Amino acid sequence: IKFLKDISVAFLEQEQHYPEDKTIFQIVFENSGEKSRIIKEYEEATLSNDKKRLEKAIAAMDAADAWNYEQQISEILSTLRIRDMHRSAGSLSGGEKKRVALAAVLISHPELIVMDEPTNGLDIPSKSEFRRLIASNMTDDKTIIISTHQVRDIDSLLDHIVIIDGSQVLLNASSDEICSRLLFTEQPISEPTDGALFVQPSIAGNSVILPNEFDEDSRLNLELLFNGVLAERERFMELFK
């Protein structure tokens, strides 16, 4: 975690590299804030058989009003299926390291989170857990920036989309604006696609992007949008200029 002009920033890198003897506990709480440090001491005290240390830790939890935050941390760890906090990094698979890194980022409670390919290496259940955690951690005082090629893993989470090719910004718009201007639909192969902005073959026939002339509701298809913007950049840039 870093602090830039009083804004705390946490980075979730595409790949995780930890010293092999470092424990999950150490990784998760390494960059934690004051409340997290108090909770860390409380968790360690509960395992220490030191009554005085535990009493002191409980008093610190009370003084910092950290019990609700401790519950949030427990929910993050439970959702990500992180149970044995004393396992070493050397014993973790790539997917487990990714889950541990995600837990560390969320527990540090930064104002800005930047994620690089966050679903790479995750299995299907872990991807569902990732979406649920990100959705539950979205607040008005927090910004999450996700850079990814796995667009289907995150399209339901996004409220703003930027598509960049090289150094050129091809699209910069909110999800609401995109869906108000574009209609995403599936059509049988026999149905004409006249007037479509972009057409892509699909199992059902064609995936189509049309101008949303009648203000219809449709679910944002981020993969189709991405392909369409790259293939028909002039048309889409003109539409959203």
Short mmCIF file of C-alpha atoms in Angstrom, two decimals:
data_model
loop_
_atom_site.label_atom_id
_atom_site.label_comp_id
_atom_site.label_asym_id
_atom_site.label_seq_id
_atom_site.Cartn_x
_atom_site.Cartn_y
_atom_site.Cartn_z
CA ILE A 1 0.00 0.00 0.00
CA LYS A 2 1.22 3.53 -0.80
CA PHE A 3 0.11 7.02 0.19
CA LEU A 4 -0.10 9.66 -2.55
CA LYS A 5 -1.05 13.13 -1.32
CA ASP A 6 -2.99 11.65 1.61
CA ILE A 7 -4.73 9.06 -0.61
CA SER A 8 -4.01 5.44 0.25
CA VAL A 9 -3.43 3.28 -2.83
CA ALA A 10 -3.19 -0.52 -2.94
CA PHE A 11 -2.03 -2.56 -5.94
CA LEU A 12 -3.06 -6.11 -6.79
CA GLU A 13 -0.41 -7.32 -9.21
CA GLN A 14 -1.03 -9.92 -11.88
CA GLU A 15 1.43 -12.35 -10.32
CA GLN A 16 2.37 -12.75 -6.66
CA HIS A 17 5.92 -13.36 -5.47
CA TYR A 18 6.38 -13.91 -1.74
CA PRO A 19 9.31 -15.27 0.28
CA GLU A 20 8.59 -18.98 0.67
CA ASP A 21 8.76 -18.90 4.47
CA LYS A 22 6.37 -15.97 4.82
CA THR A 23 3.02 -16.97 6.35
CA ILE A 24 -0.44 -16.02 5.12
CA PHE A 25 -0.92 -14.15 8.39
CA GLN A 26 2.15 -12.00 7.73
CA ILE A 27 1.14 -11.32 4.10
CA VAL A 28 -2.45 -10.38 4.89
CA PHE A 29 -1.59 -7.94 7.67
CA GLU A 30 1.70 -6.62 6.31
CA ASN A 31 0.31 -3.31 5.05
CA SER A 32 -2.70 -3.03 7.31
CA GLY A 33 -3.90 0.16 8.94
CA GLU A 34 -4.13 0.91 12.64
CA LYS A 35 -7.35 -1.05 13.18
CA SER A 36 -5.95 -4.00 11.30
CA ARG A 37 -2.83 -3.93 13.44
CA ILE A 38 -4.97 -3.94 16.58
CA ILE A 39 -6.95 -6.88 15.20
CA LYS A 40 -3.72 -8.66 14.29
CA GLU A 41 -2.52 -8.31 17.88
CA TYR A 42 -5.90 -9.57 19.14
CA GLU A 43 -5.75 -12.61 16.85
CA GLU A 44 -2.19 -13.38 17.98
CA ALA A 45 -3.14 -12.88 21.64
CA THR A 46 -5.99 -15.39 21.38
CA LEU A 47 -3.41 -18.02 20.33
CA SER A 48 -0.76 -17.08 22.87
CA ASN A 49 -2.25 -18.44 26.14
CA ASP A 50 -1.14 -15.12 27.66
CA LYS A 51 -4.09 -13.84 29.70
CA LYS A 52 -2.67 -10.36 30.30
CA ARG A 53 -1.81 -9.94 26.63
CA LEU A 54 -5.33 -10.99 25.65
CA GLU A 55 -6.94 -8.58 28.13
CA LYS A 56 -4.81 -5.76 26.76
CA ALA A 57 -5.72 -6.69 23.19
CA ILE A 58 -9.44 -6.77 24.03
CA ALA A 59 -9.17 -3.32 25.63
CA ALA A 60 -7.46 -2.01 22.49
CA MET A 61 -10.23 -3.52 20.34
CA ASP A 62 -12.84 -1.76 22.48
CA ALA A 63 -10.99 1.58 22.40
CA ALA A 64 -10.61 1.47 18.60
CA ASP A 65 -14.18 0.23 18.05
CA ALA A 66 -12.60 -2.50 15.97
CA TRP A 67 -15.05 -5.35 16.50
CA ASN A 68 -17.15 -4.62 13.41
CA TYR A 69 -13.99 -4.30 11.34
CA GLU A 70 -12.76 -7.61 12.75
CA GLN A 71 -16.02 -9.16 11.54
CA GLN A 72 -15.44 -7.69 8.05
CA ILE A 73 -11.95 -9.20 7.99
CA SER A 74 -13.32 -12.58 9.05
CA GLU A 75 -15.90 -12.41 6.25
CA ILE A 76 -13.22 -11.54 3.66
CA LEU A 77 -11.02 -14.45 4.75
CA SER A 78 -13.99 -16.84 4.92
CA THR A 79 -15.32 -15.83 1.48
CA LEU A 80 -11.88 -16.37 -0.05
CA ARG A 81 -11.57 -19.74 1.71
CA ILE A 82 -8.46 -18.68 3.62
CA ARG A 83 -8.44 -20.80 6.76
CA ASP A 84 -4.95 -21.79 7.88
CA MET A 85 -3.27 -18.43 8.44
CA HIS A 86 0.03 -20.08 9.37
CA ARG A 87 0.62 -21.79 6.03
CA SER A 88 3.76 -20.62 4.28
CA ALA A 89 3.71 -18.91 0.90
CA GLY A 90 5.87 -21.70 -0.48
CA SER A 91 3.03 -24.18 0.02
CA LEU A 92 0.44 -22.10 -1.88
CA SER A 93 -0.73 -22.63 -5.45
CA GLY A 94 -0.97 -19.70 -7.86
CA GLY A 95 -4.71 -19.35 -7.27
CA GLU A 96 -4.25 -19.46 -3.49
CA LYS A 97 -1.60 -16.74 -3.67
CA LYS A 98 -4.00 -14.60 -5.71
CA ARG A 99 -6.73 -15.04 -3.07
CA VAL A 100 -4.30 -14.16 -0.28
CA ALA A 101 -3.16 -11.05 -2.18
CA LEU A 102 -6.77 -9.98 -2.72
CA ALA A 103 -7.49 -10.41 0.99
CA ALA A 104 -4.45 -8.31 1.87
CA VAL A 105 -5.58 -5.51 -0.48
CA LEU A 106 -9.15 -5.42 0.85
CA ILE A 107 -8.14 -5.67 4.50
CA SER A 108 -5.76 -2.71 4.13
CA HIS A 109 -8.91 -0.65 3.38
CA PRO A 110 -7.37 1.80 0.85
CA GLU A 111 -9.20 4.61 -0.89
CA LEU A 112 -7.94 3.53 -4.33
CA ILE A 113 -7.37 -0.06 -5.46
CA VAL A 114 -5.62 -0.82 -8.77
CA MET A 115 -5.93 -4.42 -9.99
CA ASP A 116 -3.99 -5.98 -12.85
CA GLU A 117 -5.70 -9.10 -14.28
CA PRO A 118 -7.26 -9.97 -10.90
CA THR A 119 -9.06 -13.13 -12.07
CA ASN A 120 -6.05 -14.75 -13.76
CA GLY A 121 -5.30 -18.04 -12.02
CA LEU A 122 -8.64 -18.21 -10.23
CA ASP A 123 -10.99 -21.17 -10.62
CA ILE A 124 -14.72 -20.68 -11.27
CA PRO A 125 -15.79 -20.62 -7.59
CA SER A 126 -12.99 -18.15 -6.80
CA LYS A 127 -14.10 -15.85 -9.63
CA SER A 128 -17.61 -15.79 -8.16
CA GLU A 129 -16.16 -15.01 -4.74
CA PHE A 130 -14.05 -12.25 -6.27
CA ARG A 131 -17.10 -10.58 -7.84
CA ARG A 132 -19.07 -10.84 -4.62
CA LEU A 133 -16.25 -9.36 -2.55
CA ILE A 134 -15.63 -6.47 -4.93
CA ALA A 135 -19.35 -5.67 -5.06
CA SER A 136 -19.64 -5.74 -1.26
CA ASN A 137 -16.57 -3.51 -0.85
CA MET A 138 -17.69 -0.81 -3.26
CA THR A 139 -18.40 2.40 -1.34
CA ASP A 140 -18.67 6.08 -2.20
CA ASP A 141 -15.25 6.75 -0.64
CA LYS A 142 -13.45 3.99 -2.56
CA THR A 143 -12.37 3.70 -6.21
CA ILE A 144 -11.42 0.40 -7.84
CA ILE A 145 -9.60 0.39 -11.18
CA ILE A 146 -9.39 -2.99 -12.94
CA SER A 147 -7.14 -3.68 -15.93
CA THR A 148 -8.09 -6.97 -17.57
CA HIS A 149 -8.56 -8.97 -20.74
CA GLN A 150 -10.97 -11.33 -18.95
CA VAL A 151 -13.92 -9.01 -19.48
CA ARG A 152 -16.62 -11.60 -18.81
CA ASP A 153 -15.31 -12.02 -15.27
CA ILE A 154 -16.02 -8.43 -14.28
CA ASP A 155 -18.62 -6.86 -16.60
CA SER A 156 -21.33 -6.91 -13.92
CA LEU A 157 -19.12 -4.89 -11.53
CA LEU A 158 -18.27 -1.90 -13.67
CA ASP A 159 -19.85 1.54 -13.55
CA HIS A 160 -17.36 3.20 -15.91
CA ILE A 161 -15.47 1.78 -18.89
CA VAL A 162 -12.34 2.98 -20.68
CA ILE A 163 -11.13 1.15 -23.78
CA ILE A 164 -7.58 2.00 -24.87
CA ASP A 165 -5.71 0.82 -27.94
CA GLY A 166 -2.06 1.74 -27.75
CA SER A 167 -2.09 5.35 -26.60
CA GLN A 168 -5.52 6.15 -28.06
CA VAL A 169 -8.62 6.29 -25.87
CA LEU A 170 -11.40 4.79 -27.98
CA LEU A 171 -14.16 4.89 -25.37
CA ASN A 172 -14.54 6.64 -22.03
CA ALA A 173 -18.10 6.44 -20.73
CA SER A 174 -20.21 5.26 -17.82
CA SER A 175 -22.04 1.95 -18.05
CA ASP A 176 -25.35 3.81 -17.86
CA GLU A 177 -24.42 6.05 -20.78
CA ILE A 178 -23.29 3.09 -22.86
CA CYS A 179 -26.55 1.21 -22.27
CA SER A 180 -28.60 4.32 -22.99
CA ARG A 181 -26.94 4.73 -26.40
CA LEU A 182 -26.42 1.09 -27.38
CA LEU A 183 -28.65 -1.96 -27.50
CA PHE A 184 -27.00 -5.36 -26.98
CA THR A 185 -28.99 -8.27 -28.33
CA GLU A 186 -28.87 -11.81 -29.72
CA GLN A 187 -30.51 -12.52 -33.09
CA PRO A 188 -31.10 -15.71 -35.09
CA ILE A 189 -28.92 -16.04 -38.16
CA SER A 190 -31.96 -15.55 -40.40
CA GLU A 191 -32.78 -12.12 -38.95
CA PRO A 192 -31.34 -9.15 -40.86
CA THR A 193 -28.72 -6.99 -39.15
CA ASP A 194 -29.25 -3.84 -41.19
CA GLY A 195 -28.38 -0.76 -39.16
CA ALA A 196 -26.21 -2.67 -36.69
CA LEU A 197 -23.08 -0.99 -35.42
CA PHE A 198 -21.34 -4.33 -34.98
CA VAL A 199 -22.20 -8.00 -35.58
CA GLN A 200 -20.37 -11.00 -34.16
CA PRO A 201 -21.30 -14.65 -34.84
CA SER A 202 -22.53 -16.56 -31.78
CA ILE A 203 -23.98 -19.97 -30.93
CA ALA A 204 -27.50 -18.53 -31.13
CA GLY A 205 -26.83 -16.79 -34.46
CA ASN A 206 -25.44 -13.28 -34.09
CA SER A 207 -24.50 -11.05 -31.18
CA VAL A 208 -25.42 -7.54 -32.27
CA ILE A 209 -24.89 -3.97 -31.13
CA LEU A 210 -27.54 -1.56 -32.37
CA PRO A 211 -28.19 2.13 -31.76
CA ASN A 212 -30.65 2.30 -28.86
CA GLU A 213 -33.20 4.39 -30.71
CA PHE A 214 -36.19 3.46 -28.51
CA ASP A 215 -34.50 3.62 -25.10
CA GLU A 216 -34.73 -0.14 -24.55
CA ASP A 217 -33.08 -1.96 -21.66
CA SER A 218 -30.30 -4.45 -22.37
CA ARG A 219 -27.48 -6.03 -20.42
CA LEU A 220 -24.05 -4.64 -21.18
CA ASN A 221 -21.99 -7.20 -23.11
CA LEU A 222 -18.49 -5.98 -22.41
CA GLU A 223 -16.71 -8.49 -24.63
CA LEU A 224 -18.97 -7.61 -27.57
CA LEU A 225 -18.50 -3.90 -26.88
CA PHE A 226 -14.72 -4.29 -26.75
CA ASN A 227 -14.61 -6.18 -30.05
CA GLY A 228 -17.00 -3.72 -31.66
CA VAL A 229 -15.07 -0.64 -30.58
CA LEU A 230 -11.81 -2.10 -31.91
CA ALA A 231 -13.37 -3.17 -35.22
CA GLU A 232 -15.49 -0.04 -35.80
CA ARG A 233 -13.61 2.57 -33.83
CA GLU A 234 -14.63 5.52 -35.98
CA ARG A 235 -18.35 4.80 -35.65
CA PHE A 236 -18.20 4.31 -31.88
CA MET A 237 -15.95 7.31 -31.27
CA GLU A 238 -18.34 9.47 -33.27
CA LEU A 239 -21.29 8.17 -31.26
CA PHE A 240 -19.66 8.93 -27.90
CA LYS A 241 -17.76 12.12 -28.71
#
